[in-house]
PDB file of C-alpha atoms in Angstrom:
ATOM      1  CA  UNK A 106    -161.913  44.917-164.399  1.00 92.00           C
ATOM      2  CA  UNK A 107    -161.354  42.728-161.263  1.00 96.00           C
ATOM      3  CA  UNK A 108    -158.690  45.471-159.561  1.00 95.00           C
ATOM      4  CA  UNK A 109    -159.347  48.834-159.659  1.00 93.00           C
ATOM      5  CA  UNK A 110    -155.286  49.624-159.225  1.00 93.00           C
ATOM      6  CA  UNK A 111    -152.640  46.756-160.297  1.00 95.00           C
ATOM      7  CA  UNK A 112    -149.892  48.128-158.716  1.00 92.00           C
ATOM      8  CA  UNK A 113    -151.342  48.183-154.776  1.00 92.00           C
ATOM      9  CA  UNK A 114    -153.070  44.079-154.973  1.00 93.00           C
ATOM     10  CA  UNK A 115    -154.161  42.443-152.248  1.00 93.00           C
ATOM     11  CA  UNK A 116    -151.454  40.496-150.876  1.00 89.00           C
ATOM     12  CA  UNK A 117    -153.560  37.786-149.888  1.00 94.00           C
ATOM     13  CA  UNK A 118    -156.335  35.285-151.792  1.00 96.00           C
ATOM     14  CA  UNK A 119    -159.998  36.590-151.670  1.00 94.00           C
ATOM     15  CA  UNK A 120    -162.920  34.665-151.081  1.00 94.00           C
ATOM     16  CA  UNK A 121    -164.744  35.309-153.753  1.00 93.00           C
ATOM     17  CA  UNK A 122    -166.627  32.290-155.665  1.00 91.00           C
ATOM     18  CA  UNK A 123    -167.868  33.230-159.591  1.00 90.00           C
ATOM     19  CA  UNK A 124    -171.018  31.279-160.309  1.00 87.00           C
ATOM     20  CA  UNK A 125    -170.072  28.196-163.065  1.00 84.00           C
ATOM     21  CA  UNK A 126    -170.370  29.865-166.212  1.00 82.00           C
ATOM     22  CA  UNK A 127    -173.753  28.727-168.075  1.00 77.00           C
ATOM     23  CA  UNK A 128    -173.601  29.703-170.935  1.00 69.00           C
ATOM     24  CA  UNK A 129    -172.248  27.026-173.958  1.00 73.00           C
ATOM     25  CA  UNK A 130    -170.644  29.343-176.672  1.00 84.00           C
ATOM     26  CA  UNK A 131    -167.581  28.042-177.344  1.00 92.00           C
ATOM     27  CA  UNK A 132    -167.044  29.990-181.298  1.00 96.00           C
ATOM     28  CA  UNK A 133    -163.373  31.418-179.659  1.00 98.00           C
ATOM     29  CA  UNK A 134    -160.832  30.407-176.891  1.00 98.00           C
ATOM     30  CA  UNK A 135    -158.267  33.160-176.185  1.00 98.00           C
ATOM     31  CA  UNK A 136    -155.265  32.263-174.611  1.00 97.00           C
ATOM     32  CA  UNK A 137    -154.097  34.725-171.562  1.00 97.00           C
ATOM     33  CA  UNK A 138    -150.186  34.893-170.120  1.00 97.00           C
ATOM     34  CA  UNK A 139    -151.128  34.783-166.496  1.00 97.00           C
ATOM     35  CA  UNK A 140    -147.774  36.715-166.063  1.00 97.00           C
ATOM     36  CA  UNK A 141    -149.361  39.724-167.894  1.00 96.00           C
ATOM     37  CA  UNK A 142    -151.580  41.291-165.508  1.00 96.00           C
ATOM     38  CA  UNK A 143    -153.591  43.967-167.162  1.00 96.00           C
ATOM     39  CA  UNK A 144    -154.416  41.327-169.806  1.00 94.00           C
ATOM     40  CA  UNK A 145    -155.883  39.222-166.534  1.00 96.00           C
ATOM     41  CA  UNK A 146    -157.330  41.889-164.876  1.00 96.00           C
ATOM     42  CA  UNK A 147    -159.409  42.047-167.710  1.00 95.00           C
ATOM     43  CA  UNK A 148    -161.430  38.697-168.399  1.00 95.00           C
ATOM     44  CA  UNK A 149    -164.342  39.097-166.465  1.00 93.00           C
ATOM     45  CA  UNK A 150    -164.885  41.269-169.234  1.00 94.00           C
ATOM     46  CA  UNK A 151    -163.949  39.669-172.199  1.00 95.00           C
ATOM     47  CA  UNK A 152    -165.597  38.992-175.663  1.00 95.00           C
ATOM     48  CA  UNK A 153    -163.965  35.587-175.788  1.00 97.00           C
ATOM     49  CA  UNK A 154    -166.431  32.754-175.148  1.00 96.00           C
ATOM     50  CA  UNK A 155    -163.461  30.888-173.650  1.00 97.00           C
ATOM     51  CA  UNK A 156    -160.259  31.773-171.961  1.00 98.00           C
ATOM     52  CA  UNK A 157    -157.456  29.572-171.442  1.00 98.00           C
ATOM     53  CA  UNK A 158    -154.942  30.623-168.367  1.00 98.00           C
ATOM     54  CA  UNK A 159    -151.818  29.655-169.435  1.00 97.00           C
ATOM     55  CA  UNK A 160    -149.689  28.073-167.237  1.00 97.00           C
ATOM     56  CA  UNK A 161    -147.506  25.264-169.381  1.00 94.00           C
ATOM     57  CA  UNK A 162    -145.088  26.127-172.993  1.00 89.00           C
ATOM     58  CA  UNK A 163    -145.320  29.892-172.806  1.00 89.00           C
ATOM     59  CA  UNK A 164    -144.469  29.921-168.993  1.00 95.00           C
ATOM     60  CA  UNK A 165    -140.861  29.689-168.189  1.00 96.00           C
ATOM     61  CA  UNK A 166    -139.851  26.888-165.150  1.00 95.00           C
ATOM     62  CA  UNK A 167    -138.913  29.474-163.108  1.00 96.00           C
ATOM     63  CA  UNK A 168    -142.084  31.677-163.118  1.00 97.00           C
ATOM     64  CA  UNK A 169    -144.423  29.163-163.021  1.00 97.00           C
ATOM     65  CA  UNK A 170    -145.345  29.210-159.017  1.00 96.00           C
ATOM     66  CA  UNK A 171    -145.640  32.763-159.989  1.00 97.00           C
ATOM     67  CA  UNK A 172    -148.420  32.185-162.400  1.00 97.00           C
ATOM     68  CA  UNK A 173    -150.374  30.174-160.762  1.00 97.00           C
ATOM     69  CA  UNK A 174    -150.287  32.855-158.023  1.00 97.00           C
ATOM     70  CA  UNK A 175    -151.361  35.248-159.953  1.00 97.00           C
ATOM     71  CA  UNK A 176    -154.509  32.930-161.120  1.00 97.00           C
ATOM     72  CA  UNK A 177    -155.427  32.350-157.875  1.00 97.00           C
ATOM     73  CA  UNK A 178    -155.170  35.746-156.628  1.00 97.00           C
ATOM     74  CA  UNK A 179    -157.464  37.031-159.561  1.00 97.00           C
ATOM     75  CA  UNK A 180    -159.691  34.256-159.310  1.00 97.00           C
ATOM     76  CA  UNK A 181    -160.455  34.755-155.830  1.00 97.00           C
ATOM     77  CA  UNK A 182    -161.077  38.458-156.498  1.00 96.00           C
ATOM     78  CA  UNK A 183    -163.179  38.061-159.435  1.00 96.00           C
ATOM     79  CA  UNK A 184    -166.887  37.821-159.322  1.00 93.00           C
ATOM     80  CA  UNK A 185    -168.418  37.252-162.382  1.00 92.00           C
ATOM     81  CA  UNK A 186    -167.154  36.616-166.027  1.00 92.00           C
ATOM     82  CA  UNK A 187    -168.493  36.781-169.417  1.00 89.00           C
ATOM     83  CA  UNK A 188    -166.225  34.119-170.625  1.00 95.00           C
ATOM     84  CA  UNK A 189    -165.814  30.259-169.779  1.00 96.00           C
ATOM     85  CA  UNK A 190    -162.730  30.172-167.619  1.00 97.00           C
ATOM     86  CA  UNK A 191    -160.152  27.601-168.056  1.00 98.00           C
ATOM     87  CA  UNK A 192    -156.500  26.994-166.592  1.00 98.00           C
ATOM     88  CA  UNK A 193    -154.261  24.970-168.890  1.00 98.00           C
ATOM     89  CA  UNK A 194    -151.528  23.104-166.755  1.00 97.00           C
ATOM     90  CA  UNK A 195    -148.293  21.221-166.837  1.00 97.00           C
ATOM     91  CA  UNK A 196    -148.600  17.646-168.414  1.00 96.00           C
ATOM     92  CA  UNK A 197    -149.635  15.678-164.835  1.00 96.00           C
ATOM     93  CA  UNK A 198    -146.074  14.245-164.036  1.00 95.00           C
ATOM     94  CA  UNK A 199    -144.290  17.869-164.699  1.00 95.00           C
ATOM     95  CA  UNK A 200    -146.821  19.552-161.691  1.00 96.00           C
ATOM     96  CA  UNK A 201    -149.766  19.569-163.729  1.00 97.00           C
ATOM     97  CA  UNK A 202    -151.106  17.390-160.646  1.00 97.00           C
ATOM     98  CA  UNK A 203    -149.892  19.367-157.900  1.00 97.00           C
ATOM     99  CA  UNK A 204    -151.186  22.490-159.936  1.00 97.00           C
ATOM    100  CA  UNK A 205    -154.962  20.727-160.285  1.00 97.00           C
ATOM    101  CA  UNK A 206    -154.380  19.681-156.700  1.00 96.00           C
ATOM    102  CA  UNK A 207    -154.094  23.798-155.588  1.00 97.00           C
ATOM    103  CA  UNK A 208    -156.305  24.875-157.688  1.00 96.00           C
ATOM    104  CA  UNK A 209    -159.145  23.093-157.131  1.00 95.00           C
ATOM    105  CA  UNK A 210    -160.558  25.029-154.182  1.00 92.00           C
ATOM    106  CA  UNK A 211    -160.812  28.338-156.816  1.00 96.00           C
ATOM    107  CA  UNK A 212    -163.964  29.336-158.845  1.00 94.00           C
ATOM    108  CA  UNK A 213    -163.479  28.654-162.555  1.00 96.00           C
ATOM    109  CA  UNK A 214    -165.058  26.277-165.198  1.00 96.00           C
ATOM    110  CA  UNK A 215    -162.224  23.470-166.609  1.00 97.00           C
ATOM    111  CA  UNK A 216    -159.143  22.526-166.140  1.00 98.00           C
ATOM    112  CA  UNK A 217    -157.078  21.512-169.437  1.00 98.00           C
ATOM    113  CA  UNK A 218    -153.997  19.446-168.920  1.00 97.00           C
ATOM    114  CA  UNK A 219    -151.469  19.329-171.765  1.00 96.00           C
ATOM    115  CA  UNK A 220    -149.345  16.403-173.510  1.00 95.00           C
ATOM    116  CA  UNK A 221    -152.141  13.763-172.660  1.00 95.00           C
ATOM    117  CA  UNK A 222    -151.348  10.245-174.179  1.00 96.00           C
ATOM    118  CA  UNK A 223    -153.864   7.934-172.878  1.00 96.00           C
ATOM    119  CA  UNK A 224    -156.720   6.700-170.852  1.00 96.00           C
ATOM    120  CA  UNK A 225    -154.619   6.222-167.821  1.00 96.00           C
ATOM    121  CA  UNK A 226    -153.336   9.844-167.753  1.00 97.00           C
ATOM    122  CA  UNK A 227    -157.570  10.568-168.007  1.00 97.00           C
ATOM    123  CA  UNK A 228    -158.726   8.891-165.259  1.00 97.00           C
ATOM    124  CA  UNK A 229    -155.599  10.180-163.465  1.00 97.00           C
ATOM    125  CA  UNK A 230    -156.872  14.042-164.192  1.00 97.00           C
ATOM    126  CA  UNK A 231    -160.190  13.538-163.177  1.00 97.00           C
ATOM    127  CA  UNK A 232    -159.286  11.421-159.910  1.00 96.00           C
ATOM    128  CA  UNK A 233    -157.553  14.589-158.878  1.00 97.00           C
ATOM    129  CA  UNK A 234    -160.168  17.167-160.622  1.00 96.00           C
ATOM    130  CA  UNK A 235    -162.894  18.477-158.382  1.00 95.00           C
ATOM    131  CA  UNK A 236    -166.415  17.201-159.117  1.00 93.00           C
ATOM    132  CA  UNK A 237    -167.594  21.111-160.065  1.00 92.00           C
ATOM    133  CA  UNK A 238    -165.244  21.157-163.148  1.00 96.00           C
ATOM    134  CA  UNK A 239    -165.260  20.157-166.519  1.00 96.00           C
ATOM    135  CA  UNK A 240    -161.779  18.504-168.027  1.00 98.00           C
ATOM    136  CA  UNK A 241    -160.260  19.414-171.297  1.00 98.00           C
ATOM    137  CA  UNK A 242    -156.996  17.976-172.855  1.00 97.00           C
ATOM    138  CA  UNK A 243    -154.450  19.142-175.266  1.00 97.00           C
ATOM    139  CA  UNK A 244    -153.983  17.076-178.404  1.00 97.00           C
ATOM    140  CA  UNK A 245    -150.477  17.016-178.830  1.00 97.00           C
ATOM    141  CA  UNK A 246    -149.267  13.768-179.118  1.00 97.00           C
ATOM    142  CA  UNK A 247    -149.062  11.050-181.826  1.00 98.00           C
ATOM    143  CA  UNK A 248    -150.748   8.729-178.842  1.00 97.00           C
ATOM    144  CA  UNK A 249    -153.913  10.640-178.454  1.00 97.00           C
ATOM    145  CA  UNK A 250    -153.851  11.766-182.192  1.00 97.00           C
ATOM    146  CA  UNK A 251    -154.228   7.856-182.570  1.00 96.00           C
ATOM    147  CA  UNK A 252    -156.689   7.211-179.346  1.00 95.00           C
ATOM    148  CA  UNK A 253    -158.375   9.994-179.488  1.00 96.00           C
ATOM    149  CA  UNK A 254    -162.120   8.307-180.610  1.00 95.00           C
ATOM    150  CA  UNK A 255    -161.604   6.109-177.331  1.00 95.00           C
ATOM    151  CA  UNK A 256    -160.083   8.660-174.620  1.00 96.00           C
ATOM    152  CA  UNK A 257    -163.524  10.059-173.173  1.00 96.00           C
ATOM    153  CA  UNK A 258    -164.164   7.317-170.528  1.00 96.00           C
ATOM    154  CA  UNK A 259    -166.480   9.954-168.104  1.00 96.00           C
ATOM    155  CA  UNK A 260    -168.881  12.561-169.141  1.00 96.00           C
ATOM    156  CA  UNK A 261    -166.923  15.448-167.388  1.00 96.00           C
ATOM    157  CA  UNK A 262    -163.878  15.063-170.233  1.00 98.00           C
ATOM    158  CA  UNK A 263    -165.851  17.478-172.641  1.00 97.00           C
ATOM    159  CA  UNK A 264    -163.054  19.271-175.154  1.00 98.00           C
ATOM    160  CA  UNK A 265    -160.225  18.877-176.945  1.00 98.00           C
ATOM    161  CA  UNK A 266    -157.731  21.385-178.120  1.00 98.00           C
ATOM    162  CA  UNK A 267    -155.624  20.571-180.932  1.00 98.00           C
ATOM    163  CA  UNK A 268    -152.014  21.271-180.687  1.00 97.00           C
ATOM    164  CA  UNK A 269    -150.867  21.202-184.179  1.00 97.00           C
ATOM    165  CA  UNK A 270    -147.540  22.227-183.483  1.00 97.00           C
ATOM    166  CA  UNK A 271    -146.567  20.212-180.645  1.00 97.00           C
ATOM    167  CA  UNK A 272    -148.314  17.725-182.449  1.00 98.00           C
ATOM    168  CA  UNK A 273    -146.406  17.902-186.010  1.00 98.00           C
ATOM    169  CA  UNK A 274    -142.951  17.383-183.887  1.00 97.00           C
ATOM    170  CA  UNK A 275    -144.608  14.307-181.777  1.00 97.00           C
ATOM    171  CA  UNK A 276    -145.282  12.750-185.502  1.00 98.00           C
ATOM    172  CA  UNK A 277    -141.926  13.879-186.637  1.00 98.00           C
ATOM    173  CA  UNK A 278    -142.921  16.030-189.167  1.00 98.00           C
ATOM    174  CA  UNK A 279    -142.080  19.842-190.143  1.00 97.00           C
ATOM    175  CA  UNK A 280    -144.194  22.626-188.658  1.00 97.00           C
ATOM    176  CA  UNK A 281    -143.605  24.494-192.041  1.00 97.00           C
ATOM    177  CA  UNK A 282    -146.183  22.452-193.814  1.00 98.00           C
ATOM    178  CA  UNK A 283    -149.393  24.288-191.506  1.00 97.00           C
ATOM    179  CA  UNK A 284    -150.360  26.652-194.429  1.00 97.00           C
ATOM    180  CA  UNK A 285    -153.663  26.453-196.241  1.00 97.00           C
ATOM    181  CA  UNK A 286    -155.055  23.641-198.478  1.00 94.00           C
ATOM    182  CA  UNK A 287    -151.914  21.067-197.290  1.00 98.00           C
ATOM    183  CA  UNK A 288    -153.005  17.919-197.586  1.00 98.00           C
ATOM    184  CA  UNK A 289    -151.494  16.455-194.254  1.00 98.00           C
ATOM    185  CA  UNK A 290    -153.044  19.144-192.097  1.00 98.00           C
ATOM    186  CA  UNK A 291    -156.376  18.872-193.730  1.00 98.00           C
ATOM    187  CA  UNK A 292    -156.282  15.415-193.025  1.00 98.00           C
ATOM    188  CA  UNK A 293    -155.510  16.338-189.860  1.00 98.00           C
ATOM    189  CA  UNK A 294    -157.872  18.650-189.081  1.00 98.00           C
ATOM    190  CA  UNK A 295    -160.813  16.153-190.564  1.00 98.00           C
ATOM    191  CA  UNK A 296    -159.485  12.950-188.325  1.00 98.00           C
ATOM    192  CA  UNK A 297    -159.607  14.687-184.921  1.00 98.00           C
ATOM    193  CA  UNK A 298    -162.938  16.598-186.097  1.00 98.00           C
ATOM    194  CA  UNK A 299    -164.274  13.226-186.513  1.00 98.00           C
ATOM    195  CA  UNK A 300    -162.662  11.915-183.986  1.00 98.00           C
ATOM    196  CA  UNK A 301    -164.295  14.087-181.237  1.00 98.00           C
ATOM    197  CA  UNK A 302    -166.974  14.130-182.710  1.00 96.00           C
ATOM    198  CA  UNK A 303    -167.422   9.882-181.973  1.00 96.00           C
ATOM    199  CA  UNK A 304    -165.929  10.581-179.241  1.00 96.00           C
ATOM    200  CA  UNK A 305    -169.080  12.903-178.035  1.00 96.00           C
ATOM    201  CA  UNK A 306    -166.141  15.332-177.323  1.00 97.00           C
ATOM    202  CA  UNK A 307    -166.052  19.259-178.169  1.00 97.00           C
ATOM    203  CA  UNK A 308    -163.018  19.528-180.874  1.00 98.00           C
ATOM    204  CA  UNK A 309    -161.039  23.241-180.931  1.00 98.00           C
ATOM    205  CA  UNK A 310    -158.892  23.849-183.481  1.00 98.00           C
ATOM    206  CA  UNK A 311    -155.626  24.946-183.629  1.00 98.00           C
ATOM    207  CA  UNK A 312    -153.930  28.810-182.712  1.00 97.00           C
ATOM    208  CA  UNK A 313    -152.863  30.353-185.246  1.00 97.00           C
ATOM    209  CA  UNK A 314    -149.552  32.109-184.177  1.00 93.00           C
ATOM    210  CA  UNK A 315    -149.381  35.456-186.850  1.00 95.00           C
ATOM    211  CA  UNK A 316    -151.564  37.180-184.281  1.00 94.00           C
ATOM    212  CA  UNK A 317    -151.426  40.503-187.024  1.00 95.00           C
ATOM    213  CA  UNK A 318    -151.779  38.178-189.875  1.00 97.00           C
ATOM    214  CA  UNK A 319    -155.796  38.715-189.276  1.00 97.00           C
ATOM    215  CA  UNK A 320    -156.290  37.934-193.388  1.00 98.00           C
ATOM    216  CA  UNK A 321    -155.081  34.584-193.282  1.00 98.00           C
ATOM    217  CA  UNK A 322    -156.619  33.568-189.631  1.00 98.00           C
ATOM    218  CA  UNK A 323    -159.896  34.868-190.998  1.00 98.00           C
ATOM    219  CA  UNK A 324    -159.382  32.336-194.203  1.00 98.00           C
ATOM    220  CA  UNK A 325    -158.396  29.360-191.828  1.00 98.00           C
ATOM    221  CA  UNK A 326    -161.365  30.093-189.771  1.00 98.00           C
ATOM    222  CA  UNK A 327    -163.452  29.922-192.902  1.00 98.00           C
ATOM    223  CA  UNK A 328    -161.691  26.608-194.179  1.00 98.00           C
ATOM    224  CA  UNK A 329    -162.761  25.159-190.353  1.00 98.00           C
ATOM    225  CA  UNK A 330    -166.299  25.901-190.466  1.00 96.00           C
ATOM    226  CA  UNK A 331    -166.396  24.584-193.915  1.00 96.00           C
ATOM    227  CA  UNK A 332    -165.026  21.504-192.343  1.00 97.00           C
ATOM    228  CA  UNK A 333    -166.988  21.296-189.553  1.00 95.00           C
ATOM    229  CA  UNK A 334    -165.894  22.780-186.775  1.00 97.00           C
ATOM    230  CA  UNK A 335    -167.284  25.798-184.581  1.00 95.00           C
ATOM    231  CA  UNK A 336    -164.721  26.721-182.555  1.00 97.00           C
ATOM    232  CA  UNK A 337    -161.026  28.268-182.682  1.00 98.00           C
ATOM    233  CA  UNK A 338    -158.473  29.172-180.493  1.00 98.00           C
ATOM    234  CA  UNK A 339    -157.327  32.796-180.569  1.00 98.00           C
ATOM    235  CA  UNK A 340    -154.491  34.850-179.540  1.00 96.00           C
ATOM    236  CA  UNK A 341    -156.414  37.656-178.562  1.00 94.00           C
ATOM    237  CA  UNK A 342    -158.830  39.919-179.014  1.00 96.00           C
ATOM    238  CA  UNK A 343    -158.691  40.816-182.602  1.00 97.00           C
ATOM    239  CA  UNK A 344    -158.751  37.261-183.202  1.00 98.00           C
ATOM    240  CA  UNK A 345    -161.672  36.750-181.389  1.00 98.00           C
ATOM    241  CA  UNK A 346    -163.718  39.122-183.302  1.00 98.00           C
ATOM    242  CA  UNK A 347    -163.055  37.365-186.378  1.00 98.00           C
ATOM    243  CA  UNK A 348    -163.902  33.860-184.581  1.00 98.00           C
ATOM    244  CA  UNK A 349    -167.039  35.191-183.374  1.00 96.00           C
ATOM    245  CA  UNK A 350    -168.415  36.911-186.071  1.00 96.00           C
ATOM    246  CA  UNK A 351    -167.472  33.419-188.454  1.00 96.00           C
ATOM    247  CA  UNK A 352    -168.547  30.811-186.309  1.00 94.00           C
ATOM    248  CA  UNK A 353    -171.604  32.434-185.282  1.00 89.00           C
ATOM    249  CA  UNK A 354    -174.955  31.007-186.887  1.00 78.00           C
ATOM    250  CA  UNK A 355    -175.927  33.316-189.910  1.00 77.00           C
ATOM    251  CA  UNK A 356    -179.485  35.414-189.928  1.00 77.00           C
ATOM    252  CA  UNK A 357    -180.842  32.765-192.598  1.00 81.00           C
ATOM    253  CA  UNK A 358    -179.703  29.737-190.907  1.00 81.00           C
ATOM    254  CA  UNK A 359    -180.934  30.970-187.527  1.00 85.00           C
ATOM    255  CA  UNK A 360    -184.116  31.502-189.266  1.00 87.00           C
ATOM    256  CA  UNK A 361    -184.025  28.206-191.640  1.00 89.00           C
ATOM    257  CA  UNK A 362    -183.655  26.001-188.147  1.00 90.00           C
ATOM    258  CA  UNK A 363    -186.812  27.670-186.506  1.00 91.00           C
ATOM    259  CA  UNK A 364    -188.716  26.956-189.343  1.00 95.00           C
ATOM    260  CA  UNK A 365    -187.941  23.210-190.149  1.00 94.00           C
ATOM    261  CA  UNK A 366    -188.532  22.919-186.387  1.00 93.00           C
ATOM    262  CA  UNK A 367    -191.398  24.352-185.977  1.00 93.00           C
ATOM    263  CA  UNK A 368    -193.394  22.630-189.507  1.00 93.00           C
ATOM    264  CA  UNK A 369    -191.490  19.169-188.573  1.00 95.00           C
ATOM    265  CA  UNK A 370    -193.055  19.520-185.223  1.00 93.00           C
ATOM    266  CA  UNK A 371    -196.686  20.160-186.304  1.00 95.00           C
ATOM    267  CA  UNK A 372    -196.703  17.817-189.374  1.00 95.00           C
ATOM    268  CA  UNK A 373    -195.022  14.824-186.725  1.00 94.00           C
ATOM    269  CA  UNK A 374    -197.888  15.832-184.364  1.00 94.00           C
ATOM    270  CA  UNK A 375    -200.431  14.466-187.762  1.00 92.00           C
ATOM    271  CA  UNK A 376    -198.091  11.462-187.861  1.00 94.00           C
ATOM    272  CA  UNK A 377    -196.551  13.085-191.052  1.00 94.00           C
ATOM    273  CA  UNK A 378    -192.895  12.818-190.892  1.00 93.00           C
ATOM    274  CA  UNK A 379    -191.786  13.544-194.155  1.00 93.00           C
ATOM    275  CA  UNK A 380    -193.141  16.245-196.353  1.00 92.00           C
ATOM    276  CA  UNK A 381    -192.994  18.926-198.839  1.00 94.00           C
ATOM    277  CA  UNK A 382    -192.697  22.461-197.656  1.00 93.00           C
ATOM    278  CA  UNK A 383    -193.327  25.442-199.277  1.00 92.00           C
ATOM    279  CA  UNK A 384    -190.323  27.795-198.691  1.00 92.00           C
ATOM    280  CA  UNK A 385    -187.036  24.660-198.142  1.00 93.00           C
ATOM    281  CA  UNK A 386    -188.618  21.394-199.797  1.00 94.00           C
ATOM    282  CA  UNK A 387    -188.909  18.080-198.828  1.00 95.00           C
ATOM    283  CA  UNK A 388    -187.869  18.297-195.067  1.00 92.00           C
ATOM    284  CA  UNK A 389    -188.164  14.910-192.906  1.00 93.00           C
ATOM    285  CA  UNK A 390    -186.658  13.828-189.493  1.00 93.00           C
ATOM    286  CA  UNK A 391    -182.821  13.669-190.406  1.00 92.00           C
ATOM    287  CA  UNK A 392    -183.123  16.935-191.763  1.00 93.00           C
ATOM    288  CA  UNK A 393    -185.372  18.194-188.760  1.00 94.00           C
ATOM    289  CA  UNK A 394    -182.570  16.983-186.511  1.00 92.00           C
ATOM    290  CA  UNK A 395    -180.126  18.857-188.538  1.00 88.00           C
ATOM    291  CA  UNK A 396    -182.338  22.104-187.680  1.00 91.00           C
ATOM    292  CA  UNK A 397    -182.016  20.741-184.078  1.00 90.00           C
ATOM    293  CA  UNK A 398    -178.738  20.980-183.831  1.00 83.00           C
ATOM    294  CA  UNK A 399    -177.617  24.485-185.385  1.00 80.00           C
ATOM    295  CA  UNK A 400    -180.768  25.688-182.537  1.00 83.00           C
ATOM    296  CA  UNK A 401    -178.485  24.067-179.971  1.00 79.00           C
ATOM    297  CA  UNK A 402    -174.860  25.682-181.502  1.00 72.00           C
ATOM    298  CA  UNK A 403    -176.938  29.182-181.539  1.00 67.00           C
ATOM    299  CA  UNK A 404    -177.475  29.754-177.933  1.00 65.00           C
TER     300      UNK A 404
END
C-alpha cells in the first residue's frame, strides 16, 4: 500500500520518483477509478502488468481536477510498483493537454490520450509528452480505425487500446453486436491486430464490461490469443487472473522456443540453416525466428 491510513493524507504532493518500470509484460491492463482510493492505494501492489488511471468517460466533468489530484498525490507518494503505470486523459482539446502538461513532472510510465483521429493529434501528444514517457492512444474512432497502419510517426507511440464501444458508435453501428463469433467484430479485432502489428505498435484489446461474467471474458480471452493477440484490458482483479494465466506462454511452448533456439543456433554456427530435428522436425530460420519471438513475449 502507498498510505498506511486513507483518511489522514498528506495534504500536499510528495517527492517521491518510482524508477520507469522495466519490465515488458503487458498479458493484462486493469483500469483504476482514480476517485476510488483504496483501489489506488493499492497498485504498487498489483498483479496487473498494466494499469490505466482513469481520468476521461468514467470521470464526471465536475470531478475531474479531483482525479487528477488524487493521481498526483499517490504518485508522488508511491515508490515502487509492480505494474506499468499509465494515466489515460481527456481527448487533447477537452484538457487532455493541460492534463499531460501537469502531469508530466510525476513518476509513471505512459500517458494514453483518448479519441485520437490522426497524425496531427500524434505529434501534438508527444510535443507536449515528456521525453521519459512512452505514449499510448485509444482506438475509438472510425479515423484511426482507418489510419491506424500509418499513425506511429516516432518510436515513443508504442500501444494501442481498442475502444470497441466508443468505436462501434463512431462507425454508426450497434454495440449489441460485441458477442462471440460476430463477424463484424472479428473483423474488427483481426484489422487493428494487423494493423498494429505493421504499424510496429503494441495492440490491446478491448474491456469487457460483465466484470462477474468471468466465463465469457475467459472465452473472449481465448478467442484473442487464438487471433493473435497477447494482451487484454481488464476491469479488475479477477479479470486479471484470467488474462494472466491465458496469455502467459505455456510450459511446452516455453520449452519448444529454447530448444529451436538453441539447435538453430549451433547448426547456423556449421552453416546449416535448415534441418531435421529429432524431437519438432524440420526447423529452419523462419521458424527459429518464430522461437525468437515467443522468448521475447515470455519475459
Amino acid at each position: 500500500m502507498i498510505f498506511d491510513n486513507l483518511d489522514t493524507l498528506p495534504k500536499t504532493f510528495g517527492s517521491i520518483k518510482k524508477s520507469p518500470s522495466i519490465h515488458r509484460k503487458n498479458r493484462s491492463n486493469m483500469m483504476l477509478n482514480p476517485l476510488q482510493l483504496k483501489h489506488l492505494n493499492r497498485m504498487d501492489e498489483s498483479d496487473a502488468d498494466m494499469i490505466t488511471l482513469n481520468l476521461e468517460d468514467a470521470i464526471a466533468p465536475s470531478r475531474k481536477k479531483e482525479a487528477l489530484h488524487n493521481i498526483a498525490l499517490f504518485l508522488s507518494h508511491m515508490e515502487h510498483a509492480n505494474s506499468f503505470i499509465i494515466v489515460r486523459v481527456n481527448p487533447l482539446d477537452e484538457g487532455g493537454a493541460e492534463e499531460i502538461a501537469f502531469l508530466n513532472d510525476f513518476a509513471f510510465d505512459a500517458v494514453r490520450v483518448a479519441k485520437i483521429k490522426n497524425q496531427t493529434q500524434i505529434a501534438q501528444a508527444l510535443t507536449l509528452l515528456s521525453n521519459d514517457k512512452e505514449l499510448h492512444i485509444s482506438l475509438e474512432t472510425k479515423e484511426a480505425f482507418e489510419n491506424l497502419s500509418r499513425l506511429r510517426i516516432d518510436e515513443r507511440l508504442t500501444t494501442a487500446n481498442l475502444g470497441i464501444l466508443d468505436l462501434l458508435t463512431s462507425l454508426g453501428l450497434p454495440q449489441s453486436i460485441v458477442t462471440l463469433n460476430n463477424p463484424t467484430i472479428d473483423y474488427i479485432l483481426s484489422k487493428f491486430l494487423v494493423d498494429a502489428k505493421t504499424a510496429g505498435i503494441h495492440p490491446i484489446s478491448f474491456m469487457f464490461q460483465e466484470y462477474n461474467d468471468t466465463e465469457t471474458f475467459t472465452q473472449w480471452c481465448q478467442r484473442e490469443k487464438m487471433m493473435g493477440f497477447t494482451s487484454k484490458a481488464c476491469m479488475g482483479p479477477k479479470q486479471v487472473t484470467i488474462a494472466n494465466e491465458i496469455f502467459a506462454l505455456d510450459a511446452d511452448a516455453l520449452q519448444r522456443a529454447e530448444h529451436i533456439k538453441k539447435v538453430f543456433e549451433h547448426n547456423a554456427a556449421k552453416a546449416n540453416n535448415g534441418f531435421m530435428d529429432a524431437t519438432y522436425g524440420f526447423i529452419d530460420e523462419p521458424i527459429y525466428r518464430d522461437a525468437l519471438l515467443a522468448l521475447k513475449e515470455s519475459r
